[in-house]
Amino acid sequence: MTSFYGLYGSFLGCIMYIFIGSCKDVPMGPTAIVSLLTYQVVKGAGPAYATLLCFLSGVIQLIMGISGLGIIIDFVSGPVSSGFTSAVALIIISSQIKDLLAIKTSGTTFVQMWISIFKDIEHTHMGDAVLGGACIIILLHMRLLGNVKIGPEDEDEGPTRIQKLINSSLWLISTARNAIIVLLSGLLGFYFTKNSLNVPFNLIGHIPPGLPEVSFPPFSGVNIRTNQTVDFIDMVSDMGSGVVVLPLVALLENIAICKTFAHGKPVDSTQELIAIGLCNIGNSFVCSFPGSGSLSRSAVNNASGVRTPLGGLYTGVLVILALLFFTPYFYFIPKAALAAVIVAAVIFMVEVDVVKPIYRSKKSDLIPGLSTFGACLILPLEIGILVGIGLNLISILYHAARPKISMEIHNSRAGIEYLLLTPDRCLIFPSVAYVRNLVTKHSIKQGIPVVIDCSHIYGADFTAAKVIEVLTEDFSKRGQPLFFYNLKPSVVAVFEGVQPTDFVVYYDKHDLDHLLRSKMVASQDACFKTSTPKLPRLPR
């Protein structure tokens, strides 16, 4: 995507977010993740596709926000989000190799990119490689300056005024490192060009000056890749599932930023959906591609002491001024320097440090996280994130279908032995048959009265009621007592709707003695006439 389209998406959305956004630190605009997804979805078809994608993304996000569908983001777990972000970081770094080495590459996935890199790596341009490598090293060292503190850190004896000034200067240099590198490398390119010297690296070149023309998003155009005129339906078909996946990923990135800087306060995902949806719709009228909140720019905002979303006004105004007056100077910026800025920024998006805590906490959570990471490297990003979400849903459904049931043998106050079974979640159709089989298995094996502790059962459905009906009937035929303890009244109403046999519910533990004695007497009388399991005799 041509660089000036990123500038077009960096002023109107910022200003709109001031009035409709909910997070003070979010600067609305192009981000590395959304830009890469846009590149993969558009597939080289041209700027018209990207602008239409911006409009459609905004419309989808706005509709989801109005409909209250921000809850969808809750189905993306932390490990999946980390796996996706880490894979995107590696893909972005790989996409910048072509400018760092001045070679030709192709492909949209990580594997495809590196195959094309190795095919053309022999044509590496030394000037770009040296400049790019030097810029990356300098940027990484400048990043460390922000952590340097001169002077004592004691509360009683703090740093002197000069030491505070030095610390503030170091922080400013560290924070503005990207701008400093771009400025210095631009001056270097300007020196070679104006002195008619052979420029040893590739420059950005001409960027159209002025603000973009305000117009409706293109609903038809020319596919640059195929050189054919296409209508709206064809454009949407060419972009495929990315039209739906990209808005969700943009929301995921934006919510992650809001939660990072909210300091424990609640984040309204629905409001953020509406905000970034309207911002993307607005940006599509100024020839932009989709955007969202940027983590790196948000971190700078937060560290700078931004207190309200009005900080976006400064960003918008500066971009407008740059488009009006400074675009001729962008010509001299080396491509390798810009690639170095991107690489030095996104390399810290690879979340290696989360693997160890996940492993210590719950090893099974590594499965969706690592699967998402691998899928996003091998497959298109929109497919990779869908793989992660799908694994999350499978995990949720599995746990819903296989509740844990604790089994303990207790003695009542009267000395009657009984089996206590405690399911840990609600009874719905995927799990109720599994619960019934476990209850039946253990009850027949023990051959004593059974109590099901329903304290954790907060809901049930018709299928569960029918299974409970069969379960109570089986216990009644065996002459084996079955009681339900502490069952919620709403669940009792569901079960009683099918009129189960010998359905006994109690809420006071003192009532258990009376129920056991009465049932035991009846069961022992029945044992002489039937072949039911032998039950313990009542204590004398």
Coordinates of C-alpha atoms in Angstrom, one line a residue:
M1 CA 0.0 0.0 0.0
T2 CA 1.4 3.4 -1.0
S3 CA 2.6 5.3 2.1
F4 CA 0.5 8.5 1.6
Y5 CA -2.7 6.5 2.0
G6 CA -1.6 5.9 5.6
L7 CA -1.4 9.6 6.1
Y8 CA -4.9 10.0 4.7
G9 CA -6.1 7.7 7.5
S10 CA -4.3 9.6 10.2
F11 CA -6.2 12.9 10.6
L12 CA -10.0 12.6 10.2
G13 CA -10.5 9.5 12.3
C14 CA -8.3 11.0 15.1
I15 CA -10.5 14.1 15.2
M16 CA -13.8 12.1 15.1
Y17 CA -12.6 9.8 17.9
I18 CA -12.3 12.8 20.2
F19 CA -16.1 13.0 20.3
I20 CA -17.2 9.4 20.2
G21 CA -14.3 7.4 21.7
S22 CA -14.1 6.2 25.3
C23 CA -10.3 5.7 25.8
K24 CA -8.1 8.7 26.3
D25 CA -5.0 7.0 25.1
V26 CA -6.3 5.6 21.7
P27 CA -5.0 7.5 18.6
M28 CA -7.2 6.3 15.8
G29 CA -5.3 5.5 12.6
P30 CA -3.4 2.9 10.6
T31 CA -1.8 0.1 12.7
A32 CA 0.7 -2.6 11.8
I33 CA -1.8 -5.5 12.3
V34 CA -4.7 -3.9 10.4
S35 CA -2.4 -2.7 7.6
L36 CA -1.1 -6.2 7.1
L37 CA -4.5 -7.7 7.1
T38 CA -5.6 -5.0 4.6
Y39 CA -2.6 -6.0 2.4
Q40 CA -3.6 -9.7 2.5
V41 CA -7.3 -9.0 1.9
V42 CA -6.9 -6.6 -1.0
K43 CA -4.3 -8.9 -2.6
G44 CA -2.8 -6.1 -4.8
A45 CA -6.1 -5.2 -6.4
G46 CA -5.5 -1.5 -5.8
P47 CA -6.3 1.5 -3.5
A48 CA -10.0 1.4 -4.5
Y49 CA -10.4 -2.0 -2.8
A50 CA -8.7 -0.7 0.3
T51 CA -10.9 2.3 0.6
L52 CA -14.0 0.2 0.0
L53 CA -12.7 -2.2 2.7
C54 CA -12.4 0.7 5.1
F55 CA -16.0 1.7 4.5
L56 CA -17.4 -1.8 4.8
S57 CA -15.3 -2.4 8.0
G58 CA -16.8 0.7 9.5
V59 CA -20.3 -0.3 8.5
I60 CA -19.9 -3.8 10.0
Q61 CA -18.4 -2.4 13.2
L62 CA -21.2 0.2 13.5
I63 CA -23.9 -2.4 13.0
M64 CA -22.3 -4.7 15.5
G65 CA -22.0 -1.9 18.0
I66 CA -25.6 -0.8 17.6
S67 CA -26.7 -4.4 17.9
G68 CA -24.7 -4.9 21.1
L69 CA -22.5 -7.5 19.5
G70 CA -19.3 -6.3 21.2
I71 CA -19.7 -9.5 23.4
I72 CA -18.2 -11.4 20.5
I73 CA -14.7 -10.2 21.5
D74 CA -15.1 -12.1 24.8
F75 CA -14.7 -15.4 22.8
V76 CA -11.1 -14.5 21.9
S77 CA -9.0 -15.8 24.8
G78 CA -5.7 -14.3 26.0
P79 CA -3.6 -17.1 24.5
V80 CA -5.3 -16.8 21.1
S81 CA -4.8 -13.1 21.1
S82 CA -1.1 -13.5 22.1
G83 CA -0.5 -16.1 19.4
F84 CA -2.2 -14.0 16.7
T85 CA -0.2 -10.8 17.8
S86 CA 3.1 -12.7 17.8
A87 CA 2.5 -14.2 14.4
V88 CA 1.5 -10.8 13.0
A89 CA 4.7 -9.3 14.4
L90 CA 6.9 -11.9 12.6
I91 CA 4.9 -11.4 9.3
I92 CA 5.3 -7.7 9.5
I93 CA 9.1 -8.0 10.1
S94 CA 9.3 -10.4 7.2
S95 CA 7.4 -8.0 4.9
Q96 CA 10.0 -5.3 5.7
I97 CA 13.0 -7.4 4.6
K98 CA 12.4 -6.4 1.0
D99 CA 13.1 -2.7 1.9
L100 CA 15.9 -3.5 4.3
L101 CA 17.8 -5.5 1.6
A102 CA 16.3 -3.8 -1.5
I103 CA 15.2 -7.0 -3.0
K104 CA 11.9 -8.2 -4.7
T105 CA 9.6 -10.4 -2.7
S106 CA 6.1 -11.7 -3.1
G107 CA 3.5 -13.7 -1.1
T108 CA 1.2 -12.8 1.8
T109 CA 1.9 -15.5 4.4
F110 CA 5.1 -15.9 6.5
V111 CA 6.2 -19.0 4.6
Q112 CA 5.6 -17.5 1.2
M113 CA 7.5 -14.3 2.0
W114 CA 10.6 -16.2 3.2
I115 CA 10.6 -18.5 0.2
S116 CA 10.6 -15.4 -2.1
I117 CA 13.3 -13.7 0.1
F118 CA 15.7 -16.6 -0.3
K119 CA 15.1 -16.7 -4.0
D120 CA 16.2 -13.1 -4.5
I121 CA 18.5 -12.6 -1.5
E122 CA 21.6 -12.7 -3.9
H123 CA 20.5 -9.3 -5.2
T124 CA 20.8 -7.6 -1.8
H125 CA 21.8 -4.0 -2.1
M126 CA 24.6 -3.3 0.4
G127 CA 23.8 0.4 1.0
D128 CA 20.2 -0.4 2.1
A129 CA 21.3 -3.3 4.2
V130 CA 23.9 -1.3 6.1
L131 CA 21.6 1.7 6.6
G132 CA 18.7 -0.5 7.7
G133 CA 20.8 -2.6 10.1
A134 CA 22.4 0.5 11.6
C135 CA 19.0 2.2 12.1
I136 CA 17.6 -0.9 13.9
I137 CA 20.6 -1.1 16.2
I138 CA 20.4 2.7 17.0
L139 CA 16.7 2.5 17.6
L140 CA 17.0 -0.4 20.0
H141 CA 19.7 1.4 22.0
M142 CA 17.6 4.6 22.0
R143 CA 14.7 2.7 23.4
L144 CA 16.8 1.8 26.4
L145 CA 17.5 5.5 27.2
G146 CA 13.9 5.9 28.5
N147 CA 14.9 3.5 31.4
V148 CA 18.0 5.4 32.4
K149 CA 17.6 7.5 35.6
I150 CA 20.3 9.8 36.8
G151 CA 20.4 10.8 40.5
P152 CA 19.1 9.3 43.7
E153 CA 15.7 7.6 43.8
D154 CA 15.1 8.0 47.5
E155 CA 11.9 10.0 48.4
D156 CA 13.9 12.0 51.0
E157 CA 16.7 12.9 48.7
G158 CA 15.4 13.2 45.1
P159 CA 17.3 14.2 42.0
T160 CA 18.5 17.7 41.5
R161 CA 16.9 20.1 38.9
I162 CA 19.7 19.4 36.4
Q163 CA 19.4 15.6 36.9
K164 CA 15.6 15.9 36.3
L165 CA 16.3 17.9 33.2
I166 CA 18.7 15.2 32.0
N167 CA 16.2 12.5 32.8
S168 CA 13.4 14.3 30.9
S169 CA 15.8 14.8 27.9
L170 CA 16.7 11.1 27.8
W171 CA 13.0 10.2 28.0
L172 CA 12.2 12.6 25.2
I173 CA 15.0 11.2 23.0
S174 CA 13.8 7.7 23.7
T175 CA 10.2 8.5 23.0
A176 CA 10.9 10.5 19.8
R177 CA 13.5 8.0 18.5
N178 CA 11.5 7.0 15.4
A179 CA 11.1 10.7 14.4
I180 CA 14.8 11.4 15.0
I181 CA 15.9 8.4 12.9
V182 CA 13.6 9.3 10.0
L183 CA 14.7 13.0 10.2
L184 CA 18.5 12.1 10.2
S185 CA 18.2 9.5 7.5
G186 CA 16.1 12.0 5.4
L187 CA 18.9 14.6 5.8
L188 CA 21.4 12.0 4.7
G189 CA 19.3 11.3 1.6
F190 CA 18.9 15.0 1.0
Y191 CA 22.7 15.5 1.2
F192 CA 23.4 12.8 -1.5
T193 CA 20.6 14.1 -3.8
K194 CA 21.4 17.8 -3.6
N195 CA 25.1 17.2 -4.2
S196 CA 24.4 15.1 -7.2
L197 CA 26.1 12.1 -5.6
N198 CA 25.2 8.5 -6.2
V199 CA 22.5 7.7 -3.5
P200 CA 23.6 4.4 -2.0
F201 CA 20.0 3.5 -0.9
N202 CA 16.5 3.7 -2.2
L203 CA 14.4 6.7 -1.4
I204 CA 10.6 6.9 -0.9
G205 CA 10.2 9.3 -3.9
H206 CA 7.4 11.6 -4.8
I207 CA 4.4 11.8 -2.5
P208 CA 1.4 13.9 -3.7
P209 CA 1.1 17.1 -1.7
G210 CA -2.2 18.4 -0.2
L211 CA -5.2 16.9 1.4
P212 CA -7.1 14.1 -0.3
E213 CA -10.3 14.8 -2.2
V214 CA -13.4 14.2 -0.1
S215 CA -15.6 11.8 -2.0
F216 CA -17.8 8.7 -1.6
P217 CA -16.0 5.4 -1.3
P218 CA -15.7 3.6 -4.7
F219 CA -18.3 1.0 -5.2
S220 CA -16.8 0.0 -8.6
G221 CA -13.4 0.4 -10.2
V222 CA -10.5 -1.3 -11.9
N223 CA -8.8 -4.4 -10.4
I224 CA -5.1 -3.5 -10.9
R225 CA -4.1 -7.1 -10.6
T226 CA -6.3 -8.3 -13.4
N227 CA -6.8 -5.0 -15.2
Q228 CA -10.5 -5.5 -15.4
T229 CA -13.4 -3.2 -14.5
V230 CA -15.3 -4.7 -11.5
D231 CA -18.6 -3.8 -9.7
F232 CA -19.4 -3.8 -6.0
I233 CA -20.3 -7.5 -5.8
D234 CA -17.1 -8.5 -7.6
M235 CA -15.0 -6.3 -5.3
V236 CA -16.5 -7.8 -2.2
S237 CA -16.2 -11.3 -3.6
D238 CA -12.5 -10.8 -4.3
M239 CA -11.9 -9.7 -0.7
G240 CA -13.7 -12.7 0.7
S241 CA -14.0 -13.5 4.4
G242 CA -11.5 -10.7 5.2
V243 CA -14.3 -8.2 5.0
V244 CA -15.8 -9.7 8.2
V245 CA -12.6 -10.8 9.9
L246 CA -10.7 -7.5 9.6
P247 CA -13.3 -5.5 11.6
L248 CA -13.2 -8.0 14.4
V249 CA -9.4 -8.0 14.5
A250 CA -9.4 -4.2 14.5
L251 CA -11.8 -4.3 17.5
L252 CA -9.6 -6.9 19.2
E253 CA -6.6 -4.6 18.9
N254 CA -8.5 -1.6 20.1
I255 CA -10.0 -3.3 23.1
A256 CA -6.6 -4.7 24.1
I257 CA -5.2 -1.2 24.1
C258 CA -8.2 0.2 26.1
K259 CA -7.8 -2.6 28.7
T260 CA -4.0 -2.1 28.9
F261 CA -4.4 1.6 29.9
A262 CA -7.7 1.4 31.8
H263 CA -5.9 0.3 35.0
G264 CA -8.7 -2.1 36.0
K265 CA -11.6 0.1 35.0
P266 CA -14.3 -1.5 32.8
V267 CA -14.1 -1.1 29.0
D268 CA -17.3 -0.7 27.0
S269 CA -16.5 -2.8 23.9
T270 CA -19.9 -1.8 22.3
Q271 CA -19.0 1.9 22.5
E272 CA -15.6 1.2 21.0
L273 CA -17.2 -0.7 18.2
I274 CA -19.4 2.3 17.4
A275 CA -16.5 4.7 17.7
I276 CA -14.0 2.9 15.4
G277 CA -16.9 2.0 13.0
L278 CA -17.8 5.7 12.6
C279 CA -14.1 6.6 12.3
N280 CA -13.5 4.1 9.6
I281 CA -16.6 5.2 7.7
G282 CA -15.3 8.8 7.9
N283 CA -11.8 7.8 6.8
S284 CA -13.2 6.0 3.8
F285 CA -14.4 9.4 2.5
V286 CA -10.8 10.7 2.4
C287 CA -9.3 7.7 0.5
S288 CA -8.0 5.9 3.6
F289 CA -7.7 2.2 4.3
P290 CA -9.0 0.6 7.6
G291 CA -7.5 1.7 10.9
S292 CA -7.8 1.1 14.7
G293 CA -6.0 2.1 17.9
S294 CA -2.2 1.7 17.8
L295 CA -0.5 0.1 20.8
S296 CA 2.8 1.9 20.2
R297 CA 1.2 5.4 19.7
S298 CA -1.1 4.7 22.7
A299 CA 1.9 4.0 24.9
V300 CA 3.5 7.3 23.9
N301 CA 0.2 9.1 24.6
N302 CA 0.0 7.5 28.1
A303 CA 3.6 8.2 28.9
S304 CA 3.2 11.8 27.8
G305 CA 0.4 12.4 30.3
V306 CA -2.6 12.5 28.0
R307 CA -5.7 13.0 30.1
T308 CA -8.6 13.1 27.6
P309 CA -9.2 11.9 24.0
L310 CA -8.6 15.5 22.9
G311 CA -5.0 14.5 22.4
G312 CA -6.1 13.1 19.0
L313 CA -6.6 16.7 17.9
Y314 CA -2.8 17.3 18.0
T315 CA -2.2 14.2 15.9
G316 CA -4.8 15.2 13.3
V317 CA -3.6 18.7 13.0
L318 CA 0.1 17.7 12.6
V319 CA -0.8 15.2 9.9
I320 CA -2.8 17.9 8.1
L321 CA 0.1 20.3 8.3
A322 CA 2.5 17.5 7.0
L323 CA 0.2 16.8 4.0
L324 CA -0.1 20.5 3.2
F325 CA 3.5 21.6 3.6
F326 CA 6.0 18.8 4.2
T327 CA 5.3 16.1 1.6
P328 CA 8.1 17.4 -0.8
Y329 CA 10.6 16.6 2.0
F330 CA 9.4 13.1 2.4
Y331 CA 11.0 12.3 -1.0
F332 CA 14.4 12.0 0.6
I333 CA 13.5 9.5 3.3
P334 CA 15.3 6.1 2.7
K335 CA 12.9 3.2 2.5
A336 CA 15.4 1.1 4.6
A337 CA 15.1 3.7 7.5
L338 CA 11.3 3.4 7.5
A339 CA 11.6 -0.4 7.4
A340 CA 14.0 -0.3 10.3
V341 CA 11.5 1.9 12.3
I342 CA 8.7 -0.7 11.7
V343 CA 11.0 -3.7 12.6
A344 CA 12.3 -2.1 15.8
A345 CA 8.7 -1.3 16.9
V346 CA 7.0 -4.6 16.1
I347 CA 9.7 -6.9 17.3
F348 CA 8.5 -6.3 20.9
M349 CA 5.0 -7.5 19.8
V350 CA 6.3 -11.1 19.8
E351 CA 4.9 -12.1 23.2
V352 CA 7.4 -14.8 24.2
D353 CA 7.1 -13.9 27.9
V354 CA 3.5 -15.1 28.1
V355 CA 4.3 -18.8 27.3
K356 CA 5.9 -19.5 30.7
P357 CA 2.9 -18.1 32.8
I358 CA 0.4 -20.0 30.6
Y359 CA 2.4 -23.2 31.1
R360 CA 2.5 -22.8 34.8
S361 CA -1.2 -21.8 35.0
K362 CA -2.9 -24.1 32.6
K363 CA -1.0 -26.1 30.1
S364 CA -4.0 -26.9 27.9
D365 CA -4.3 -23.1 27.1
L366 CA -1.1 -23.4 25.1
I367 CA -2.9 -25.5 22.5
P368 CA -5.2 -22.7 21.1
G369 CA -2.4 -20.2 21.5
L370 CA 0.3 -22.1 19.7
S371 CA -2.2 -23.4 17.1
T372 CA -3.2 -19.8 16.3
F373 CA 0.4 -18.8 16.1
G374 CA 1.3 -21.6 13.6
A375 CA -1.9 -21.2 11.6
C376 CA -1.3 -17.5 11.1
L377 CA 2.2 -18.1 9.9
I378 CA 1.2 -20.8 7.4
L379 CA -2.3 -19.7 6.4
P380 CA -3.8 -16.2 5.6
L381 CA -4.2 -14.2 8.8
E382 CA -8.0 -14.2 8.6
I383 CA -8.0 -18.0 8.5
G384 CA -5.5 -18.2 11.3
I385 CA -7.5 -16.1 13.7
L386 CA -10.6 -18.1 12.8
V387 CA -8.7 -21.3 13.7
G388 CA -7.9 -19.8 17.1
I389 CA -11.5 -18.7 17.7
G390 CA -12.7 -22.2 16.6
L391 CA -10.4 -23.9 19.1
N392 CA -11.7 -21.6 21.8
L393 CA -15.3 -22.5 21.0
I394 CA -14.4 -26.2 20.9
S395 CA -12.8 -25.9 24.3
I396 CA -15.9 -24.1 25.7
L397 CA -18.2 -26.7 24.3
Y398 CA -16.1 -29.6 25.6
H399 CA -16.1 -28.2 29.1
A400 CA -19.8 -27.6 28.9
A401 CA -20.4 -31.2 27.7
R402 CA -18.0 -32.8 30.3
P403 CA -18.6 -31.3 33.7
K404 CA -16.5 -32.5 36.6
I405 CA -18.4 -34.5 39.3
S406 CA -16.9 -35.0 42.7
M407 CA -17.8 -38.3 44.5
E408 CA -17.7 -38.7 48.3
I409 CA -19.2 -41.3 50.7
H410 CA -20.7 -39.7 53.8
N411 CA -22.6 -40.8 56.9
S412 CA -25.7 -39.0 58.0
R413 CA -26.2 -38.0 61.6
A414 CA -28.1 -41.2 62.1
G415 CA -25.2 -43.2 60.8
I416 CA -26.7 -44.1 57.4
E417 CA -24.1 -44.3 54.7
Y418 CA -24.8 -42.4 51.4
L419 CA -23.0 -41.3 48.2
L420 CA -22.7 -37.6 47.6
L421 CA -22.2 -36.5 44.0
T422 CA -21.5 -32.8 43.2
P423 CA -21.6 -31.6 39.5
D424 CA -19.7 -28.3 39.1
R425 CA -21.9 -26.7 36.4
C426 CA -25.3 -26.4 34.9
L427 CA -27.2 -29.3 33.2
I428 CA -27.8 -28.7 29.5
F429 CA -28.2 -31.0 26.6
P430 CA -24.5 -31.6 25.7
S431 CA -23.7 -32.7 29.3
V432 CA -26.7 -34.3 30.8
A433 CA -26.3 -37.7 29.2
Y434 CA -22.7 -37.8 30.5
V435 CA -23.8 -36.8 34.0
R436 CA -26.5 -39.5 34.0
N437 CA -24.0 -42.2 33.0
L438 CA -21.6 -41.3 35.7
V439 CA -24.4 -41.1 38.4
T440 CA -25.8 -44.5 37.3
K441 CA -22.3 -46.1 37.2
H442 CA -21.3 -45.0 40.7
S443 CA -24.7 -45.5 42.3
I444 CA -24.9 -49.2 41.1
K445 CA -21.3 -49.8 42.1
Q446 CA -21.8 -48.4 45.6
G447 CA -25.4 -49.7 46.1
I448 CA -26.2 -47.1 48.7
P449 CA -28.5 -44.0 48.8
V450 CA -27.4 -41.2 46.4
V451 CA -27.5 -37.5 47.1
I452 CA -26.8 -35.1 44.2
D453 CA -25.6 -31.7 45.5
C454 CA -27.1 -29.2 43.0
S455 CA -25.5 -26.0 44.5
H456 CA -23.6 -25.4 41.3
I457 CA -26.5 -26.2 39.0
Y458 CA -27.8 -22.8 38.0
G459 CA -29.7 -23.8 34.8
A460 CA -31.2 -26.6 32.9
D461 CA -33.2 -27.3 29.7
F462 CA -35.9 -29.7 28.5
T463 CA -33.4 -32.3 27.5
A464 CA -31.9 -32.3 31.0
A465 CA -35.4 -32.6 32.4
K466 CA -36.2 -35.7 30.3
V467 CA -32.9 -37.3 31.3
I468 CA -33.6 -36.6 35.0
E469 CA -37.0 -38.2 34.5
V470 CA -35.4 -41.4 33.2
L471 CA -32.8 -41.3 36.0
T472 CA -35.3 -41.0 38.8
E473 CA -37.3 -43.8 37.2
D474 CA -34.2 -46.1 37.1
F475 CA -33.5 -45.4 40.7
S476 CA -37.1 -46.1 41.6
K477 CA -37.1 -49.4 39.8
R478 CA -33.9 -50.5 41.7
G479 CA -35.4 -49.3 45.0
Q480 CA -32.4 -47.1 45.5
P481 CA -33.1 -43.7 47.1
L482 CA -32.1 -40.6 45.1
F483 CA -32.3 -37.1 46.5
F484 CA -31.5 -33.6 45.1
Y485 CA -30.0 -31.1 47.5
N486 CA -30.2 -27.3 47.2
L487 CA -31.7 -27.3 43.7
K488 CA -32.6 -23.8 42.4
P489 CA -36.4 -23.2 42.3
S490 CA -36.1 -22.2 38.6
V491 CA -34.5 -25.6 37.8
V492 CA -37.0 -27.4 39.9
A493 CA -39.8 -25.9 37.8
V494 CA -38.0 -27.2 34.6
F495 CA -37.7 -30.7 36.0
E496 CA -41.2 -30.9 37.4
G497 CA -42.5 -30.0 34.0
V498 CA -42.0 -33.6 32.8
Q499 CA -43.4 -35.0 36.1
P500 CA -40.4 -37.3 37.1
T501 CA -40.9 -40.4 39.3
D502 CA -39.9 -40.0 43.0
F503 CA -38.4 -36.6 42.4
V504 CA -37.3 -35.5 45.9
V505 CA -35.7 -32.1 46.6
Y506 CA -34.6 -30.9 50.1
Y507 CA -32.8 -27.7 51.2
D508 CA -32.0 -28.3 54.9
K509 CA -29.3 -30.8 55.7
H510 CA -31.2 -31.8 58.8
D511 CA -34.0 -33.1 56.6
L512 CA -31.6 -35.7 55.1
D513 CA -31.8 -38.0 58.1
H514 CA -35.6 -38.2 57.9
L515 CA -35.6 -38.8 54.2
L516 CA -32.9 -41.5 54.4
R517 CA -34.7 -43.3 57.2
S518 CA -38.1 -43.2 55.5
K519 CA -36.7 -44.3 52.2
M520 CA -34.5 -47.0 53.7
V521 CA -37.4 -48.6 55.5
A522 CA -39.4 -48.8 52.3
S523 CA -36.4 -50.1 50.3
Q524 CA -35.6 -52.8 52.8
D525 CA -39.2 -54.0 52.7
A526 CA -38.9 -54.1 48.9
C527 CA -35.7 -56.1 49.0
F528 CA -37.5 -59.2 50.2
K529 CA -39.7 -59.1 47.1
T530 CA -37.3 -57.9 44.3
S531 CA -33.7 -58.4 43.2
T532 CA -32.7 -54.9 43.8
P533 CA -29.1 -54.2 45.2
K534 CA -28.6 -54.9 48.8
L535 CA -28.9 -51.8 50.8
P536 CA -27.4 -51.2 54.3
R537 CA -29.7 -51.9 57.2
L538 CA -30.9 -49.1 59.4
P539 CA -28.8 -48.7 62.6
R540 CA -30.5 -50.0 65.7

